[in-house]
CSV table of C-alpha atoms in Angstrom, one decimal:
chain,number,residue,atom,x,y,z
A,1,UNK,CA,-29.4,-17.4,-26.5
A,2,UNK,CA,-30.7,-18.8,-29.7
A,3,UNK,CA,-27.3,-20.5,-30.3
A,4,UNK,CA,-27.5,-22.4,-27.0
A,5,UNK,CA,-30.6,-24.0,-28.0
A,6,UNK,CA,-28.8,-26.0,-31.0
A,7,UNK,CA,-28.2,-29.4,-30.0
A,8,UNK,CA,-25.1,-31.3,-30.4
A,9,UNK,CA,-25.9,-34.2,-32.7
A,10,UNK,CA,-26.6,-37.6,-31.0
A,11,UNK,CA,-23.6,-38.8,-32.5
A,12,UNK,CA,-21.4,-36.8,-30.6
A,13,UNK,CA,-23.7,-36.5,-27.6
A,14,UNK,CA,-21.3,-36.6,-24.5
A,15,UNK,CA,-22.5,-39.1,-21.9
A,16,UNK,CA,-20.1,-37.7,-19.3
A,17,UNK,CA,-22.9,-36.6,-17.3
A,18,UNK,CA,-24.7,-39.7,-17.5
A,19,UNK,CA,-21.8,-41.6,-16.2
A,20,UNK,CA,-19.2,-43.1,-18.4
A,21,UNK,CA,-19.5,-43.7,-22.1
A,22,UNK,CA,-20.7,-47.2,-23.3
A,23,UNK,CA,-19.2,-47.2,-26.6
A,24,UNK,CA,-20.1,-50.6,-27.7
A,25,UNK,CA,-22.2,-50.3,-30.9
A,26,UNK,CA,-25.6,-51.9,-30.8
A,27,UNK,CA,-24.8,-55.1,-32.6
A,28,UNK,CA,-27.0,-57.8,-34.1
A,29,UNK,CA,-27.0,-59.9,-31.3
A,30,UNK,CA,-28.4,-57.2,-29.4
A,31,UNK,CA,-31.2,-56.7,-31.8
A,32,UNK,CA,-32.0,-60.2,-31.8
A,33,UNK,CA,-32.4,-60.2,-28.1
A,34,UNK,CA,-34.3,-57.1,-28.3
A,35,UNK,CA,-36.9,-58.8,-30.5
A,36,UNK,CA,-37.3,-61.5,-27.9
A,37,UNK,CA,-38.0,-59.1,-25.0
A,38,UNK,CA,-41.3,-58.2,-23.5
A,39,UNK,CA,-42.3,-54.5,-23.8
A,40,UNK,CA,-41.4,-54.2,-19.9
A,41,UNK,CA,-38.1,-55.7,-20.4
A,42,UNK,CA,-37.4,-53.6,-23.5
A,43,UNK,CA,-38.5,-50.6,-21.2
A,44,UNK,CA,-36.1,-51.4,-18.7
A,45,UNK,CA,-33.3,-51.7,-21.0
A,46,UNK,CA,-34.1,-48.3,-22.3
A,47,UNK,CA,-34.5,-46.8,-18.9
A,48,UNK,CA,-31.1,-48.3,-17.8
A,49,UNK,CA,-29.2,-47.4,-21.0
A,50,UNK,CA,-27.0,-44.6,-20.5
A,51,UNK,CA,-27.4,-43.1,-23.7
A,52,UNK,CA,-31.4,-43.6,-23.8
A,53,UNK,CA,-33.3,-42.7,-20.7
A,54,UNK,CA,-30.5,-43.2,-18.2
A,55,UNK,CA,-33.0,-42.8,-15.3
A,56,UNK,CA,-30.4,-44.2,-13.0
A,57,UNK,CA,-28.4,-41.0,-13.4
A,58,UNK,CA,-31.0,-39.5,-11.0
A,59,UNK,CA,-33.2,-42.0,-9.4
A,60,UNK,CA,-32.8,-45.1,-7.6
A,61,UNK,CA,-34.5,-48.0,-9.1
A,62,UNK,CA,-34.6,-51.6,-7.8
A,63,UNK,CA,-31.8,-53.7,-9.6
A,64,UNK,CA,-29.9,-50.6,-11.0
A,65,UNK,CA,-26.4,-50.0,-10.0
A,66,UNK,CA,-24.7,-46.6,-9.3
A,67,UNK,CA,-27.9,-44.7,-9.0
A,68,UNK,CA,-27.6,-41.0,-8.6
A,69,UNK,CA,-30.3,-39.1,-6.2
A,70,UNK,CA,-31.1,-35.9,-7.9
A,71,UNK,CA,-34.6,-37.2,-8.1
A,72,UNK,CA,-36.9,-39.4,-5.9
A,73,UNK,CA,-36.6,-43.1,-6.0
A,74,UNK,CA,-38.9,-44.8,-8.3
A,75,UNK,CA,-41.0,-47.1,-6.3
A,76,UNK,CA,-44.8,-47.7,-5.9
A,77,UNK,CA,-45.4,-46.1,-9.1
A,78,UNK,CA,-48.9,-47.3,-9.6
A,79,UNK,CA,-49.9,-46.1,-6.2
A,80,UNK,CA,-48.5,-42.7,-7.0
A,81,UNK,CA,-49.8,-42.6,-10.5
A,82,UNK,CA,-53.1,-44.2,-10.6
A,83,UNK,CA,-53.5,-42.6,-13.9
A,84,UNK,CA,-50.7,-44.1,-16.3
A,85,UNK,CA,-51.1,-41.1,-18.8
A,86,UNK,CA,-49.9,-38.7,-16.1
A,87,UNK,CA,-46.9,-40.9,-15.6
A,88,UNK,CA,-46.1,-40.7,-19.1
A,89,UNK,CA,-46.5,-37.0,-19.2
A,90,UNK,CA,-44.1,-36.6,-16.3
A,91,UNK,CA,-41.5,-38.4,-18.4
A,92,UNK,CA,-42.5,-36.6,-21.6
A,93,UNK,CA,-42.0,-33.1,-20.1
A,94,UNK,CA,-41.2,-32.8,-16.4
A,95,UNK,CA,-40.9,-29.0,-16.7
A,96,UNK,CA,-44.9,-29.0,-17.2
A,97,UNK,CA,-45.4,-30.0,-13.5
A,98,UNK,CA,-42.5,-28.0,-12.4
A,99,UNK,CA,-41.1,-25.5,-14.6
A,100,UNK,CA,-37.4,-25.6,-12.9
A,101,UNK,CA,-37.4,-29.5,-13.0
A,102,UNK,CA,-33.9,-30.8,-13.4
A,103,UNK,CA,-35.4,-33.6,-14.9
A,104,UNK,CA,-34.8,-33.7,-18.8
A,105,UNK,CA,-37.9,-33.3,-20.9
A,106,UNK,CA,-37.5,-36.5,-22.7
A,107,UNK,CA,-40.4,-36.2,-25.1
A,108,UNK,CA,-40.5,-32.6,-25.7
A,109,UNK,CA,-36.9,-32.4,-26.6
A,110,UNK,CA,-36.8,-35.4,-28.5
A,111,UNK,CA,-34.4,-37.4,-26.2
A,112,UNK,CA,-36.3,-40.5,-26.7
A,113,UNK,CA,-38.9,-41.5,-29.4
A,114,UNK,CA,-42.9,-41.6,-28.5
A,115,UNK,CA,-42.3,-45.4,-28.7
A,116,UNK,CA,-39.5,-45.5,-26.4
A,117,UNK,CA,-41.4,-43.5,-23.9
A,118,UNK,CA,-44.2,-45.8,-24.2
A,119,UNK,CA,-41.9,-49.0,-23.3
A,120,UNK,CA,-40.3,-47.0,-20.3
A,121,UNK,CA,-43.8,-46.2,-19.0
A,122,UNK,CA,-44.6,-50.0,-19.2
A,123,UNK,CA,-41.5,-50.7,-17.2
A,124,UNK,CA,-41.8,-47.8,-14.8
A,125,UNK,CA,-45.2,-48.8,-14.0
A,126,UNK,CA,-44.0,-52.1,-12.6
A,127,UNK,CA,-41.9,-50.8,-10.0
B,1,UNK,CA,-34.5,-28.3,-2.5
B,2,UNK,CA,-38.0,-29.5,-3.5
B,3,UNK,CA,-39.8,-26.6,-2.1
B,4,UNK,CA,-37.4,-24.0,-3.8
B,5,UNK,CA,-38.0,-25.9,-7.2
B,6,UNK,CA,-41.4,-25.7,-6.8
B,7,UNK,CA,-41.6,-21.9,-6.7
B,8,UNK,CA,-41.9,-21.8,-10.3
B,9,UNK,CA,-40.6,-19.1,-12.6
B,10,UNK,CA,-41.1,-19.1,-16.3
B,11,UNK,CA,-39.4,-21.8,-18.1
B,12,UNK,CA,-36.5,-21.7,-20.0
B,13,UNK,CA,-34.5,-18.4,-20.4
B,14,UNK,CA,-35.8,-16.8,-17.4
B,15,UNK,CA,-33.4,-14.3,-15.7
B,16,UNK,CA,-32.6,-15.4,-12.3
B,17,UNK,CA,-34.3,-18.4,-10.6
B,18,UNK,CA,-36.2,-18.2,-7.3
B,19,UNK,CA,-33.3,-17.4,-5.2
B,20,UNK,CA,-31.9,-14.8,-7.4
B,21,UNK,CA,-34.8,-12.6,-7.4
B,22,UNK,CA,-32.9,-9.7,-6.1
B,23,UNK,CA,-32.0,-6.9,-8.6
B,24,UNK,CA,-28.4,-5.8,-7.1
B,25,UNK,CA,-25.3,-7.8,-7.3
B,26,UNK,CA,-24.8,-7.5,-3.7
B,27,UNK,CA,-28.3,-8.5,-3.0
B,28,UNK,CA,-27.5,-11.5,-5.5
B,29,UNK,CA,-24.6,-12.4,-3.3
B,30,UNK,CA,-26.3,-12.5,-0.2
B,31,UNK,CA,-29.1,-14.7,-1.3
B,32,UNK,CA,-26.4,-17.0,-2.9
B,33,UNK,CA,-24.9,-17.2,0.4
B,34,UNK,CA,-28.0,-17.8,2.3
B,35,UNK,CA,-29.1,-20.5,0.3
B,36,UNK,CA,-25.7,-22.5,0.5
B,37,UNK,CA,-25.7,-21.9,4.2
B,38,UNK,CA,-29.3,-23.3,4.7
B,39,UNK,CA,-28.2,-26.4,2.4
B,40,UNK,CA,-24.9,-27.1,4.1
B,41,UNK,CA,-25.3,-25.7,7.7
B,42,UNK,CA,-22.0,-27.4,8.8
B,43,UNK,CA,-19.8,-26.2,5.9
B,44,UNK,CA,-18.2,-23.1,6.5
B,45,UNK,CA,-17.9,-20.2,4.0
B,46,UNK,CA,-14.1,-20.5,3.5
B,47,UNK,CA,-14.2,-24.2,3.0
B,48,UNK,CA,-16.2,-24.0,-0.4
B,49,UNK,CA,-12.9,-23.2,-2.2
B,50,UNK,CA,-12.4,-26.9,-2.3
B,51,UNK,CA,-15.5,-27.9,-4.4
B,52,UNK,CA,-16.8,-31.3,-3.8
B,53,UNK,CA,-14.2,-31.7,-1.0
B,54,UNK,CA,-15.7,-29.3,0.9
B,55,UNK,CA,-18.9,-31.5,1.3
B,56,UNK,CA,-17.8,-35.0,1.3
B,57,UNK,CA,-15.4,-36.3,4.1
B,58,UNK,CA,-14.5,-39.6,2.3
B,59,UNK,CA,-13.5,-37.9,-0.7
B,60,UNK,CA,-11.6,-35.3,1.0
B,61,UNK,CA,-9.5,-37.5,2.8
B,62,UNK,CA,-8.4,-39.4,-0.5
B,63,UNK,CA,-8.0,-36.0,-2.1
B,64,UNK,CA,-5.8,-34.4,0.8
B,65,UNK,CA,-3.5,-37.2,0.4
B,66,UNK,CA,-2.8,-36.7,-3.1
B,67,UNK,CA,-2.3,-33.2,-2.4
B,68,UNK,CA,0.1,-33.7,0.2
B,69,UNK,CA,2.1,-36.1,-1.3
B,70,UNK,CA,3.0,-35.1,-4.9
B,71,UNK,CA,0.4,-33.0,-6.6
B,72,UNK,CA,0.8,-33.9,-10.3
B,73,UNK,CA,0.1,-30.2,-11.2
B,74,UNK,CA,3.6,-29.0,-9.7
B,75,UNK,CA,5.5,-29.7,-12.9
B,76,UNK,CA,3.0,-27.6,-14.7
B,77,UNK,CA,3.4,-24.8,-12.3
B,78,UNK,CA,6.9,-24.9,-12.6
B,79,UNK,CA,6.9,-24.8,-16.4
B,80,UNK,CA,4.2,-21.9,-16.4
B,81,UNK,CA,6.7,-19.9,-14.0
B,82,UNK,CA,9.6,-20.4,-16.6
B,83,UNK,CA,7.1,-19.3,-19.6
B,84,UNK,CA,6.1,-16.3,-17.4
B,85,UNK,CA,9.6,-15.2,-16.8
B,86,UNK,CA,11.0,-15.9,-20.4
B,87,UNK,CA,11.6,-12.7,-22.2
B,88,UNK,CA,9.9,-11.8,-25.3
B,89,UNK,CA,11.5,-11.2,-28.5
B,90,UNK,CA,11.7,-7.6,-27.6
B,91,UNK,CA,13.4,-8.3,-24.3
B,92,UNK,CA,10.5,-7.6,-22.0
B,93,UNK,CA,8.5,-10.0,-20.0
B,94,UNK,CA,4.9,-10.6,-18.9
B,95,UNK,CA,5.8,-8.8,-15.5
B,96,UNK,CA,5.9,-5.6,-17.7
B,97,UNK,CA,2.1,-5.8,-18.4
B,98,UNK,CA,0.7,-6.4,-14.8
B,99,UNK,CA,0.3,-5.0,-11.4
B,100,UNK,CA,3.0,-6.0,-9.0
B,101,UNK,CA,4.9,-7.6,-11.8
B,102,UNK,CA,1.9,-10.2,-12.1
B,103,UNK,CA,2.6,-11.9,-8.9
B,104,UNK,CA,-0.2,-12.4,-6.4
B,105,UNK,CA,-2.9,-10.6,-8.4
B,106,UNK,CA,-5.2,-13.4,-9.5
B,107,UNK,CA,-7.9,-12.3,-6.9
B,108,UNK,CA,-8.6,-9.2,-9.2
B,109,UNK,CA,-9.7,-11.0,-12.3
B,110,UNK,CA,-12.0,-10.9,-14.0
B,111,UNK,CA,-12.4,-6.9,-13.8
B,112,UNK,CA,-14.3,-4.5,-15.6
B,113,UNK,CA,-12.0,-2.0,-17.6
B,114,UNK,CA,-14.0,1.3,-17.8
B,115,UNK,CA,-11.7,2.3,-20.8
B,116,UNK,CA,-12.6,-0.8,-22.9
B,117,UNK,CA,-16.3,-1.0,-21.7
B,118,UNK,CA,-15.4,-4.6,-21.2
B,119,UNK,CA,-14.5,-7.5,-18.6
B,120,UNK,CA,-10.8,-8.4,-18.7
B,121,UNK,CA,-10.0,-12.0,-17.7
B,122,UNK,CA,-6.8,-13.2,-16.8
B,123,UNK,CA,-6.3,-15.3,-19.8
B,124,UNK,CA,-7.4,-12.3,-21.9
B,125,UNK,CA,-4.7,-9.9,-20.2
B,126,UNK,CA,-2.2,-12.8,-20.7
B,127,UNK,CA,-2.8,-12.9,-24.6
B,128,UNK,CA,-3.2,-9.1,-24.6
B,129,UNK,CA,0.1,-8.9,-23.3
B,130,UNK,CA,1.7,-11.2,-25.7
B,131,UNK,CA,0.1,-9.0,-28.7
B,132,UNK,CA,1.2,-5.7,-27.1
B,133,UNK,CA,4.8,-7.2,-27.3
B,134,UNK,CA,4.8,-8.4,-30.8
B,135,UNK,CA,4.1,-12.1,-29.9
B,136,UNK,CA,1.4,-14.5,-31.2
B,137,UNK,CA,-1.9,-15.3,-29.1
B,138,UNK,CA,-1.7,-18.8,-27.2
B,139,UNK,CA,-4.5,-21.0,-27.5
B,140,UNK,CA,-7.0,-20.1,-24.7
B,141,UNK,CA,-8.2,-23.4,-22.9
B,142,UNK,CA,-4.9,-25.5,-22.1
B,143,UNK,CA,-1.3,-26.0,-22.7
B,144,UNK,CA,1.0,-22.9,-22.4
B,145,UNK,CA,-1.7,-20.4,-21.4
B,146,UNK,CA,-3.2,-23.0,-18.8
B,147,UNK,CA,0.4,-23.2,-17.4
B,148,UNK,CA,1.0,-19.4,-17.0
B,149,UNK,CA,-2.5,-18.8,-15.6
B,150,UNK,CA,-1.8,-21.9,-13.1
B,151,UNK,CA,1.4,-20.1,-12.1
B,152,UNK,CA,-0.2,-16.8,-11.4
B,153,UNK,CA,-2.9,-18.5,-9.6
B,154,UNK,CA,-0.4,-20.3,-7.6
B,155,UNK,CA,1.4,-17.1,-6.5
B,156,UNK,CA,-1.9,-15.6,-5.4
B,157,UNK,CA,-2.8,-18.7,-3.1
B,158,UNK,CA,-4.3,-17.2,0.1
B,159,UNK,CA,-5.4,-13.9,-1.6
B,160,UNK,CA,-9.2,-13.4,-1.3
B,161,UNK,CA,-11.2,-13.0,-4.6
B,162,UNK,CA,-11.9,-9.7,-4.9
B,163,UNK,CA,-14.2,-8.9,-8.0
B,164,UNK,CA,-15.8,-5.6,-8.4
B,165,UNK,CA,-18.8,-4.8,-10.1
B,166,UNK,CA,-18.8,-1.0,-10.4
B,167,UNK,CA,-22.0,1.0,-10.7
B,168,UNK,CA,-21.5,1.5,-14.5
B,169,UNK,CA,-24.5,0.5,-16.6
B,170,UNK,CA,-21.9,-1.5,-18.9
B,171,UNK,CA,-20.5,-3.7,-16.0
B,172,UNK,CA,-24.0,-4.4,-14.6
B,173,UNK,CA,-25.0,-5.2,-18.1
B,174,UNK,CA,-22.2,-8.1,-18.4
B,175,UNK,CA,-23.0,-9.2,-14.9
B,176,UNK,CA,-26.6,-9.8,-15.7
B,177,UNK,CA,-25.6,-11.4,-19.2
B,178,UNK,CA,-23.6,-13.8,-16.7
B,179,UNK,CA,-26.3,-14.3,-14.3
B,180,UNK,CA,-28.7,-15.2,-17.2
B,181,UNK,CA,-26.1,-17.6,-18.7
B,182,UNK,CA,-25.8,-19.4,-15.3
B,183,UNK,CA,-29.6,-19.8,-14.8
B,184,UNK,CA,-30.6,-20.5,-18.3
B,185,UNK,CA,-31.7,-24.0,-19.3
B,186,UNK,CA,-29.9,-25.3,-22.3
B,187,UNK,CA,-29.2,-28.3,-24.4
B,188,UNK,CA,-31.2,-31.1,-25.4
B,189,UNK,CA,-31.1,-32.4,-21.8
B,190,UNK,CA,-32.5,-28.9,-20.6
B,191,UNK,CA,-30.1,-28.1,-17.5
B,192,UNK,CA,-29.1,-24.8,-16.3
B,193,UNK,CA,-25.6,-24.5,-14.4
B,194,UNK,CA,-27.8,-23.8,-11.5
B,195,UNK,CA,-29.7,-27.1,-11.9
B,196,UNK,CA,-26.6,-29.1,-10.9
B,197,UNK,CA,-24.5,-26.6,-9.0
B,198,UNK,CA,-27.0,-24.8,-6.9
B,199,UNK,CA,-30.2,-26.9,-6.4
B,200,UNK,CA,-28.3,-30.2,-7.2
B,201,UNK,CA,-25.2,-29.4,-5.3
B,202,UNK,CA,-24.3,-32.4,-3.0
B,203,UNK,CA,-26.5,-34.8,-5.2
B,204,UNK,CA,-25.2,-37.5,-7.1
B,205,UNK,CA,-25.6,-37.8,-10.8
B,206,UNK,CA,-25.0,-41.4,-11.2
B,207,UNK,CA,-21.2,-41.7,-9.5
B,208,UNK,CA,-20.4,-37.8,-9.7
B,209,UNK,CA,-21.1,-35.8,-6.8
B,210,UNK,CA,-22.2,-32.3,-7.9
B,211,UNK,CA,-20.3,-29.2,-6.3
B,212,UNK,CA,-21.6,-26.1,-5.1
B,213,UNK,CA,-21.1,-23.1,-7.3
B,214,UNK,CA,-20.0,-21.1,-4.6
B,215,UNK,CA,-16.2,-21.6,-4.7
B,216,UNK,CA,-16.1,-23.0,-8.1
B,217,UNK,CA,-13.6,-20.5,-9.6
B,218,UNK,CA,-11.1,-20.2,-6.8
B,219,UNK,CA,-8.9,-23.1,-8.1
B,220,UNK,CA,-8.6,-22.4,-11.8
B,221,UNK,CA,-7.1,-23.5,-13.9
B,222,UNK,CA,-7.4,-27.1,-12.5
B,223,UNK,CA,-5.4,-30.0,-13.0
B,224,UNK,CA,-7.6,-33.1,-13.9
B,225,UNK,CA,-6.9,-36.8,-14.1
B,226,UNK,CA,-9.2,-37.0,-17.1
B,227,UNK,CA,-7.7,-34.2,-19.2
B,228,UNK,CA,-4.5,-35.8,-18.4
B,229,UNK,CA,-5.4,-38.9,-19.7
B,230,UNK,CA,-7.1,-37.6,-22.8
B,231,UNK,CA,-3.8,-35.6,-23.7
B,232,UNK,CA,-1.8,-38.7,-22.9
B,233,UNK,CA,-3.8,-40.9,-25.2
B,234,UNK,CA,-3.9,-38.2,-27.9
B,235,UNK,CA,0.1,-37.6,-28.2
B,236,UNK,CA,1.3,-40.7,-26.3
B,237,UNK,CA,3.9,-38.9,-24.3
B,238,UNK,CA,3.5,-37.0,-21.1
B,239,UNK,CA,4.0,-33.2,-20.7
B,240,UNK,CA,4.0,-30.8,-17.9
B,241,UNK,CA,0.5,-29.2,-19.0
B,242,UNK,CA,-1.2,-32.4,-19.7
B,243,UNK,CA,-4.0,-32.1,-17.0
B,244,UNK,CA,-4.7,-28.6,-17.1
B,245,UNK,CA,-7.5,-26.6,-18.2
B,246,UNK,CA,-8.9,-23.1,-17.7
B,247,UNK,CA,-12.3,-22.2,-16.5
B,248,UNK,CA,-13.6,-21.9,-20.0
B,249,UNK,CA,-12.3,-25.3,-20.8
B,250,UNK,CA,-14.7,-26.5,-18.0
B,251,UNK,CA,-17.7,-24.3,-18.9
B,252,UNK,CA,-17.4,-25.9,-22.5
B,253,UNK,CA,-17.3,-29.6,-21.0
B,254,UNK,CA,-20.4,-28.7,-18.6
B,255,UNK,CA,-22.1,-27.4,-21.6
B,256,UNK,CA,-21.6,-30.6,-23.7
B,257,UNK,CA,-22.7,-32.8,-21.0
B,258,UNK,CA,-26.1,-31.5,-21.5
B,259,UNK,CA,-25.8,-31.8,-25.2
B,260,UNK,CA,-25.6,-28.4,-25.6
B,261,UNK,CA,-23.2,-26.6,-28.2
B,262,UNK,CA,-20.3,-24.9,-26.1
B,263,UNK,CA,-19.7,-21.2,-26.6
B,264,UNK,CA,-16.0,-20.3,-27.7
B,265,UNK,CA,-13.6,-19.4,-24.8
B,266,UNK,CA,-12.8,-16.0,-23.9
B,267,UNK,CA,-15.9,-14.7,-26.1
B,268,UNK,CA,-18.7,-12.5,-24.5
B,269,UNK,CA,-20.9,-15.4,-23.2
B,270,UNK,CA,-18.2,-17.3,-21.0
B,271,UNK,CA,-16.6,-14.0,-20.1
B,272,UNK,CA,-19.6,-12.6,-18.7
B,273,UNK,CA,-20.5,-16.0,-17.3
B,274,UNK,CA,-17.0,-15.8,-15.5
B,275,UNK,CA,-17.6,-12.1,-14.1
B,276,UNK,CA,-20.9,-13.4,-12.4
B,277,UNK,CA,-19.7,-16.7,-11.2
B,278,UNK,CA,-16.3,-15.2,-9.7
B,279,UNK,CA,-18.4,-12.4,-8.1
B,280,UNK,CA,-20.4,-15.1,-6.4
B,281,UNK,CA,-16.9,-16.3,-4.6
B,282,UNK,CA,-15.8,-13.1,-3.5
B,283,UNK,CA,-13.9,-13.3,-0.3
B,284,UNK,CA,-12.7,-16.8,-0.5
B,285,UNK,CA,-9.2,-17.4,-1.0
B,286,UNK,CA,-7.4,-18.4,-4.3
B,287,UNK,CA,-5.8,-22.0,-4.4
B,288,UNK,CA,-5.3,-22.4,-8.0
B,289,UNK,CA,-4.2,-24.9,-9.4
B,290,UNK,CA,-7.0,-27.5,-8.0
B,291,UNK,CA,-6.3,-31.1,-8.3
B,292,UNK,CA,-9.8,-32.8,-9.6
B,293,UNK,CA,-11.0,-36.1,-11.3
């Protein structure tokens, strides 16, 4: 079983699950654009990006295309998560609240960096 | 679904998720069926052989049109038949290795061989036959192997999957290992097969509709558009086996999707997974090869 825990390096990460691959490299224009963005905008970009959060694979989010429905639509987040830290914890490791959760543990499995998660929380909290 | 998900069991490598608490294969089978009956009350058991097309009308119609017109796997089945009937250097053929000359027997695989103490898959038996007759092994996941397997499956269409788990501790151990493989979370994305094909069956992951695990195996090898495209891109010419892949090829693909390292085809992990996975489809008819995206 130990073997199964070995991760394929992110370089070869297959995005098939998460829809089709977007192979375009992150170019410098993108980097410049990123600099000018607010944290919420950056968070949105990360949340929608197929190789980053890819939240749309499973959640309907306003403005997102081709959303899946394994998870509930992300709406009214402030009302549902008065405590922002709880929202972050859900994204960091969904299996804490539900051991059988199908939602990937983005923080615990280092799918996203701590900073990326912070940005995503900022964005999700506006929904 | 939510309710079932919430009856939490231990995280990670728990043997058996909630619906699989039963200790015997026949009990597991019952629980598995009952789950899907509840999940898709309008879908008859016999319909599950069609994967996502059993649970989505629109997609089914488009698919049937393809199936009825000129299914792209036909050339591959024809080619598989040729290979199957071609004599080895010693003059014998595959027919000499199988019950009923290898015709109409797909439904009995995989089976537990008490002499070997191991499970025998159809692909395993095909290569064992080659070795026995002084030929080299074929590659496991596609090409000629998939074509021969597809032909043998094709001759078995309409027969009911009939996998036996004898009351032999070695067979039970393999079955249990397969069940564990099926329910174990894995990969960076932390998914079990069951997450997508039991609890998630019928849900969408982006544009992909998730098929129920019940009926998964009946139509393997499958012919996939995606695989045909991939082969064509690599070789820049078309061949009859381009779209084919065996069940273990698909397993590998599903492991990679969750960023887990796939196991090798026909080693113990996937063989036991196939044993469990196929047993769950007992009684459904073989309809190989299937046509898929």
